[in-house]
GROMACS .gro file of C-alpha atoms in nm:
model
  328
    1MET     CA    1  -3.699   3.899   3.206
    2LYS     CA    2  -3.412   3.707   3.369
    3PRO     CA    3  -3.636   3.428   3.511
    4LEU     CA    4  -3.797   3.388   3.166
    5LEU     CA    5  -3.453   3.364   3.002
    6LEU     CA    6  -3.349   3.102   3.258
    7VAL     CA    7  -3.660   2.897   3.183
    8GLN     CA    8  -3.585   2.912   2.810
    9ILE     CA    9  -3.226   2.798   2.865
   10LEU     CA   10  -3.341   2.509   3.084
   11ALA     CA   11  -3.595   2.413   2.818
   12VAL     CA   12  -3.323   2.402   2.552
   13ILE     CA   13  -3.104   2.188   2.777
   14ARG     CA   14  -3.399   1.958   2.847
   15VAL     CA   15  -3.476   1.914   2.475
   16GLY     CA   16  -3.110   1.848   2.395
   17SER     CA   17  -3.084   1.585   2.668
   18CYS     CA   18  -3.386   1.397   2.528
   19ILE     CA   19  -3.210   1.306   2.203
   20PRO     CA   20  -3.029   0.978   2.278
   21CYS     CA   21  -2.852   0.942   1.942
   22SER     CA   22  -2.734   1.145   1.646
   23THR     CA   23  -2.932   1.200   1.327
   24LEU     CA   24  -2.699   0.963   1.142
   25GLU     CA   25  -2.791   0.682   1.381
   26SER     CA   26  -3.166   0.755   1.380
   27LEU     CA   27  -3.452   0.578   1.202
   28ASN     CA   28  -3.795   0.722   1.132
   29ILE     CA   29  -4.036   0.511   1.337
   30THR     CA   30  -4.340   0.738   1.315
   31GLU     CA   31  -4.545   0.451   1.167
   32GLY     CA   32  -4.454   0.221   1.455
   33TRP     CA   33  -4.707   0.120   1.720
   34LEU     CA   34  -4.666   0.291   2.057
   35HIS     CA   35  -4.724   0.038   2.336
   36PRO     CA   36  -4.856   0.120   2.684
   37ASN     CA   37  -4.507   0.067   2.831
   38ASN     CA   38  -4.386   0.358   2.612
   39SER     CA   39  -4.196   0.133   2.372
   40ILE     CA   40  -4.233   0.133   1.993
   41PHE     CA   41  -4.201  -0.173   1.769
   42GLN     CA   42  -4.075  -0.104   1.416
   43TYR     CA   43  -3.835  -0.268   1.166
   44GLY     CA   44  -3.823  -0.582   1.381
   45ILE     CA   45  -3.686  -0.389   1.678
   46GLU     CA   46  -3.849  -0.287   2.003
   47PHE     CA   47  -3.742   0.068   2.077
   48LYS     CA   48  -3.776   0.091   2.452
   49SER     CA   49  -3.839   0.409   2.643
   50GLY     CA   50  -3.525   0.619   2.626
   51SER     CA   51  -3.414   0.476   2.292
   52TRP     CA   52  -3.643   0.691   2.080
   53TYR     CA   53  -3.730   1.061   2.065
   54GLU     CA   54  -3.973   1.303   1.901
   55VAL     CA   55  -3.906   1.604   1.680
   56LYS     CA   56  -4.180   1.864   1.636
   57GLU     CA   57  -4.167   2.075   1.320
   58ASN     CA   58  -4.445   2.267   1.143
   59ASP     CA   59  -4.707   2.127   1.382
   60GLN     CA   60  -4.604   1.772   1.290
   61THR     CA   61  -4.442   1.525   1.526
   62THR     CA   62  -4.190   1.275   1.390
   63ARG     CA   63  -4.057   0.990   1.599
   64TYR     CA   64  -3.702   0.864   1.559
   65GLY     CA   65  -3.558   0.545   1.702
   66CYS     CA   66  -3.200   0.472   1.801
   67PRO     CA   67  -3.125   0.109   1.706
   68CYS     CA   68  -2.757   0.145   1.796
   69ILE     CA   69  -2.847   0.169   2.165
   70GLU     CA   70  -2.988  -0.184   2.184
   71LYS     CA   71  -2.769  -0.340   1.913
   72LEU     CA   72  -2.436  -0.277   1.744
   73CYS     CA   73  -2.479  -0.090   1.418
   74MET     CA   74  -2.300  -0.118   1.087
   75PHE     CA   75  -2.339   0.151   0.823
   76LYS     CA   76  -2.409   0.007   0.478
   77CYS     CA   77  -2.338   0.240   0.186
   78CYS     CA   78  -2.618   0.125  -0.047
   79PRO     CA   79  -2.986   0.045   0.016
   80ALA     CA   80  -3.089  -0.311   0.101
   81GLY     CA   81  -3.042  -0.560  -0.181
   82GLN     CA   82  -2.785  -0.345  -0.361
   83LEU     CA   83  -2.408  -0.345  -0.395
   84PHE     CA   84  -2.142  -0.121  -0.546
   85TYR     CA   85  -2.087  -0.178  -0.917
   86ASN     CA   86  -1.779   0.037  -0.973
   87SER     CA   87  -1.889   0.348  -0.779
   88THR     CA   88  -2.267   0.320  -0.820
   89CYS     CA   89  -2.525   0.133  -0.614
   90TRP     CA   90  -2.658  -0.153  -0.826
   91GLU     CA   91  -2.944  -0.399  -0.777
   92SER     CA   92  -2.818  -0.748  -0.695
   93ASP     CA   93  -2.977  -1.074  -0.804
   94SER     CA   94  -2.910  -1.227  -0.465
   95MET     CA   95  -3.154  -1.160  -0.184
   96GLU     CA   96  -2.893  -0.983   0.029
   97PRO     CA   97  -2.539  -0.942  -0.107
   98PHE     CA   98  -2.408  -0.780   0.208
   99SER     CA   99  -2.283  -1.050   0.442
  100PRO     CA  100  -1.929  -0.978   0.561
  101PRO     CA  101  -1.745  -1.215   0.795
  102LEU     CA  102  -1.698  -1.119   1.157
  103PHE     CA  103  -1.357  -1.104   1.323
  104LYS     CA  104  -1.268  -1.082   1.690
  105GLU     CA  105  -0.931  -0.912   1.696
  106GLN     CA  106  -0.725  -1.119   1.446
  107GLU     CA  107  -0.926  -1.441   1.461
  108PRO     CA  108  -1.248  -1.527   1.272
  109SER     CA  109  -1.553  -1.528   1.495
  110ALA     CA  110  -1.827  -1.791   1.500
  111LEU     CA  111  -2.088  -1.518   1.544
  112LYS     CA  112  -2.303  -1.424   1.247
  113VAL     CA  113  -2.299  -1.064   1.134
  114ASP     CA  114  -2.676  -1.056   1.085
  115ASP     CA  115  -2.726  -1.161   1.447
  116THR     CA  116  -2.463  -0.922   1.582
  117PHE     CA  117  -2.522  -0.601   1.389
  118TYR     CA  118  -2.814  -0.389   1.283
  119TYR     CA  119  -2.764  -0.254   0.931
  120LEU     CA  120  -2.828   0.113   0.864
  121TYR     CA  121  -2.883   0.125   0.488
  122GLY     CA  122  -2.800   0.396   0.237
  123ARG     CA  123  -2.555   0.578   0.463
  124ALA     CA  124  -2.289   0.659   0.202
  125CYS     CA  125  -2.051   0.944   0.282
  126ALA     CA  126  -2.101   1.278   0.111
  127GLN     CA  127  -1.725   1.274   0.045
  128GLY     CA  128  -1.481   0.994   0.114
  129TYR     CA  129  -1.225   0.757  -0.029
  130LEU     CA  130  -1.233   0.386  -0.109
  131ALA     CA  131  -1.054   0.135   0.112
  132ASP     CA  132  -1.034  -0.190  -0.082
  133THR     CA  133  -0.825  -0.498  -0.008
  134GLY     CA  134  -0.797  -0.593  -0.375
  135VAL     CA  135  -0.822  -0.964  -0.284
  136GLU     CA  136  -1.086  -1.225  -0.348
  137GLU     CA  137  -1.167  -1.296   0.018
  138LEU     CA  138  -1.470  -1.107   0.142
  139TYR     CA  139  -1.307  -0.912   0.422
  140ILE     CA  140  -1.117  -0.593   0.477
  141GLN     CA  141  -0.865  -0.623   0.758
  142GLU     CA  142  -1.097  -0.688   1.054
  143VAL     CA  143  -1.453  -0.592   1.132
  144SER     CA  144  -1.451  -0.617   1.509
  145GLN     CA  145  -1.746  -0.691   1.732
  146HIS     CA  146  -1.764  -0.318   1.800
  147GLY     CA  147  -1.826  -0.255   1.431
  148ALA     CA  148  -1.502  -0.064   1.381
  149LEU     CA  149  -1.234  -0.087   1.117
  150PRO     CA  150  -0.878  -0.045   1.245
  151LEU     CA  151  -0.826   0.325   1.325
  152HIS     CA  152  -1.180   0.411   1.204
  153PRO     CA  153  -1.480   0.428   1.442
  154PRO     CA  154  -1.815   0.297   1.311
  155LYS     CA  155  -1.963   0.635   1.214
  156SER     CA  156  -1.657   0.732   1.008
  157TYR     CA  157  -1.713   0.477   0.732
  158CYS     CA  158  -1.974   0.274   0.549
  159ALA     CA  159  -1.914  -0.081   0.428
  160GLU     CA  160  -2.039  -0.240   0.108
  161MET     CA  161  -1.989  -0.535  -0.123
  162ARG     CA  162  -1.821  -0.409  -0.442
  163THR     CA  163  -1.743  -0.547  -0.783
  164THR     CA  164  -1.614  -0.411  -1.113
  165ASP     CA  165  -1.746  -0.711  -1.306
  166LEU     CA  166  -2.098  -0.841  -1.248
  167SER     CA  167  -1.988  -1.191  -1.350
  168SER     CA  168  -1.730  -1.211  -1.069
  169PRO     CA  169  -1.806  -1.242  -0.697
  170PRO     CA  170  -1.804  -0.915  -0.501
  171ARG     CA  171  -1.566  -0.838  -0.217
  172LEU     CA  172  -1.609  -0.625   0.090
  173SER     CA  173  -1.490  -0.266   0.068
  174ALA     CA  174  -1.533   0.042   0.282
  175ILE     CA  175  -1.579   0.410   0.209
  176ILE     CA  176  -1.383   0.611   0.466
  177CYS     CA  177  -1.560   0.943   0.519
  178TYR     CA  178  -1.377   1.272   0.514
  179PRO     CA  179  -1.435   1.476   0.833
  180GLU     CA  180  -1.728   1.713   0.791
  181GLU     CA  181  -1.556   1.979   0.999
  182VAL     CA  182  -1.199   2.095   1.008
  183SER     CA  183  -1.019   1.999   1.328
  184THR     CA  184  -1.011   2.281   1.578
  185ASP     CA  185  -0.708   2.149   1.765
  186ASP     CA  186  -0.499   2.432   1.622
  187SER     CA  187  -0.637   2.782   1.664
  188TYR     CA  188  -0.657   3.049   1.397
  189VAL     CA  189  -0.387   3.243   1.583
  190LEU     CA  190  -0.148   2.951   1.542
  191TYR     CA  191  -0.223   2.922   1.169
  192THR     CA  192  -0.165   3.295   1.136
  193ALA     CA  193   0.170   3.256   1.313
  194TYR     CA  194   0.263   2.983   1.066
  195ALA     CA  195   0.176   3.210   0.774
  196VAL     CA  196   0.368   3.506   0.916
  197GLY     CA  197   0.674   3.289   0.975
  198LEU     CA  198   0.663   3.162   0.619
  199MET     CA  199   0.626   3.511   0.473
  200LEU     CA  200   0.914   3.645   0.687
  201SER     CA  201   1.141   3.391   0.521
  202VAL     CA  202   1.057   3.504   0.168
  203PRO     CA  203   1.248   3.840   0.167
  204PHE     CA  204   1.567   3.670   0.288
  205LEU     CA  205   1.534   3.393   0.031
  206LEU     CA  206   1.471   3.655  -0.235
  207ALA     CA  207   1.777   3.854  -0.120
  208THR     CA  208   1.992   3.542  -0.144
  209PHE     CA  209   1.858   3.472  -0.492
  210LEU     CA  210   1.928   3.830  -0.611
  211VAL     CA  211   2.282   3.838  -0.468
  212TYR     CA  212   2.379   3.524  -0.657
  213ALA     CA  213   2.197   3.643  -0.969
  214LEU     CA  214   2.355   3.992  -0.982
  215ILE     CA  215   2.717   3.909  -0.893
  216PRO     CA  216   2.885   3.730  -1.187
  217GLU     CA  217   3.153   3.571  -0.969
  218LEU     CA  218   2.883   3.384  -0.774
  219ARG     CA  219   2.704   3.248  -1.080
  220ASN     CA  220   2.905   2.928  -1.087
  221LEU     CA  221   2.753   2.580  -1.077
  222HIS     CA  222   2.697   2.582  -0.702
  223GLY     CA  223   2.552   2.934  -0.713
  224MET     CA  224   2.303   2.842  -0.985
  225CYS     CA  225   2.196   2.532  -0.790
  226LEU     CA  226   2.145   2.747  -0.480
  227MET     CA  227   1.940   2.997  -0.682
  228ALA     CA  228   1.717   2.715  -0.810
  229TYR     CA  229   1.672   2.585  -0.455
  230CYS     CA  230   1.577   2.930  -0.323
  231GLY     CA  231   1.344   2.984  -0.618
  232GLY     CA  232   1.140   2.678  -0.523
  233LEU     CA  233   1.096   2.801  -0.167
  234ILE     CA  234   1.015   3.155  -0.284
  235VAL     CA  235   0.724   3.011  -0.482
  236ALA     CA  236   0.611   2.757  -0.220
  237TYR     CA  237   0.609   2.970   0.094
  238PRO     CA  238   0.357   3.241  -0.014
  239PHE     CA  239   0.111   2.983  -0.145
  240LEU     CA  240   0.146   2.771   0.168
  241ALA     CA  241   0.095   3.083   0.382
  242TYR     CA  242  -0.223   3.155   0.184
  243LEU     CA  243  -0.355   2.807   0.263
  244LYS     CA  244  -0.271   2.850   0.632
  245LEU     CA  245  -0.464   3.177   0.645
  246HIS     CA  246  -0.771   3.019   0.484
  247ILE     CA  247  -0.798   2.699   0.689
  248GLY     CA  248  -1.164   2.598   0.703
  249THR     CA  249  -1.278   2.837   0.426
  250ILE     CA  250  -1.146   2.648   0.123
  251GLY     CA  251  -1.176   2.280   0.039
  252VAL     CA  252  -1.074   2.020  -0.215
  253GLU     CA  253  -1.397   2.078  -0.410
  254MET     CA  254  -1.270   2.426  -0.507
  255PRO     CA  255  -1.053   2.425  -0.823
  256PHE     CA  256  -0.834   2.709  -0.695
  257CYS     CA  257  -0.754   2.510  -0.381
  258LEU     CA  258  -0.631   2.215  -0.587
  259THR     CA  259  -0.426   2.446  -0.810
  260VAL     CA  260  -0.253   2.603  -0.511
  261ALA     CA  261  -0.195   2.258  -0.359
  262PHE     CA  262  -0.026   2.131  -0.674
  263ILE     CA  263   0.191   2.444  -0.695
  264VAL     CA  264   0.302   2.400  -0.333
  265TYR     CA  265   0.366   2.030  -0.389
  266TYR     CA  266   0.574   2.088  -0.702
  267ALA     CA  267   0.771   2.380  -0.556
  268PHE     CA  268   0.866   2.190  -0.241
  269GLN     CA  269   0.959   1.885  -0.447
  270THR     CA  270   1.193   2.093  -0.664
  271SER     CA  271   1.358   2.239  -0.353
  272PHE     CA  272   1.413   1.891  -0.213
  273PHE     CA  273   1.561   1.764  -0.538
  274TRP     CA  274   1.789   2.067  -0.572
  275LEU     CA  275   1.917   1.995  -0.221
  276ASN     CA  276   1.982   1.642  -0.342
  277VAL     CA  277   2.169   1.783  -0.642
  278MET     CA  278   2.384   2.010  -0.425
  279CYS     CA  279   2.478   1.721  -0.197
  280PHE     CA  280   2.579   1.514  -0.499
  281ASP     CA  281   2.774   1.803  -0.651
  282ILE     CA  282   2.965   1.862  -0.326
  283TRP     CA  283   3.055   1.493  -0.313
  284ARG     CA  284   3.156   1.497  -0.679
  285THR     CA  285   3.375   1.805  -0.628
  286PHE     CA  286   3.563   1.671  -0.327
  287SER     CA  287   3.594   1.321  -0.471
  288GLY     CA  288   3.853   1.456  -0.715
  289TYR     CA  289   3.661   1.354  -1.028
  290ARG     CA  290   3.712   1.590  -1.322
  291GLY     CA  291   3.538   1.577  -1.660
  292GLY     CA  292   3.670   1.693  -1.994
  293GLY     CA  293   3.617   2.026  -2.172
  294THR     CA  294   3.647   2.383  -2.054
  295SER     CA  295   3.535   2.471  -1.704
  296LYS     CA  296   3.241   2.691  -1.810
  297ARG     CA  297   3.118   2.447  -2.071
  298ARG     CA  298   3.147   2.159  -1.825
  299GLU     CA  299   2.950   2.350  -1.562
  300ASN     CA  300   2.674   2.441  -1.811
  301ARG     CA  301   2.642   2.079  -1.920
  302ARG     CA  302   2.628   1.953  -1.563
  303PHE     CA  303   2.372   2.219  -1.467
  304THR     CA  304   2.153   2.110  -1.760
  305ILE     CA  305   2.167   1.750  -1.639
  306TYR     CA  306   2.094   1.859  -1.284
  307ALA     CA  307   1.800   2.075  -1.401
  308VAL     CA  308   1.642   1.788  -1.595
  309TYR     CA  309   1.660   1.577  -1.280
  310ALA     CA  310   1.562   1.839  -1.019
  311TRP     CA  311   1.276   1.992  -1.220
  312GLY     CA  312   1.176   1.694  -1.432
  313VAL     CA  313   1.128   1.432  -1.161
  314PRO     CA  314   0.904   1.661  -0.948
  315LEU     CA  315   0.704   1.739  -1.262
  316ALA     CA  316   0.651   1.367  -1.322
  317LEU     CA  317   0.552   1.312  -0.957
  318THR     CA  318   0.308   1.603  -0.973
  319ALA     CA  319   0.156   1.463  -1.294
  320VAL     CA  320   0.108   1.123  -1.130
  321THR     CA  321  -0.047   1.287  -0.822
  322ALA     CA  322  -0.285   1.491  -1.038
  323ALA     CA  323  -0.384   1.182  -1.237
  324MET     CA  324  -0.462   0.994  -0.915
  325GLN     CA  325  -0.659   1.292  -0.779
  326PHE     CA  326  -0.882   1.327  -1.085
  327SER     CA  327  -0.919   0.959  -1.172
  328ASP     CA  328  -1.237   0.771  -1.088
   0.00000   0.00000   0.00000
């Protein structure tokens, strides 16, 4: 039994080592002609031995070539002859609308993109975000001779000509892909420790809130500001702990995840702004400035002004963030 198991393991290792490129970088070359020297010619490329592989499934053999081994590859979002019109691939009247300039570091290169890169068409990200220069020139920062945008390796984005008006010339944009898998740099134990630490803080924050709420002598202007500050953290910490405990199991496509994210964002913003209010109030108190009216009435009026600022501005920021999240 053990020798048989060893043979199976070696077979798996052998099969894995015969795949020279990822599925994303592979082309179906089953229709290509296999030459006696074990090379296959397809799509204008000669796939030499070692730059293609076979996959057997349901008694059928499919051959895949790896063009990125022999030539630098650039991932194009839309099929050939198409460009982005708003966020949709659209047929272009020109023969090939995709012809970005080539840069070497910061300087334009005399090399032609068509001669330097092999285009892999229709490789749009499942989920990503648009990186657009917003200028008329047909470039986005630099496309280096290694096919990489600054800080983004070739497989992490697809490039495409894009326009919002078919009567105007398109410009080069890129779709930066979201990672398909959550980073495993931090272990689940560490995320659990984060969550436990956050939840341990909540009882003490709640105790502080209740002490100031139940003792009338402490419910002055500073005490009410401190209660508002603690209240924001009391709301934010449990929701943030929930997110830490569910790393990798929830994503932005889930409505509940977005709801929790907006709650955490707003709660932390209010805490920050209440800290800002308390700093200003301490400065105002020690500066010697005194307003008119009775002390209690003056404090209530000032707390109302502080509340509009410390709760209103975060609400406006959250509304802007939500509008940007759900806009096309």
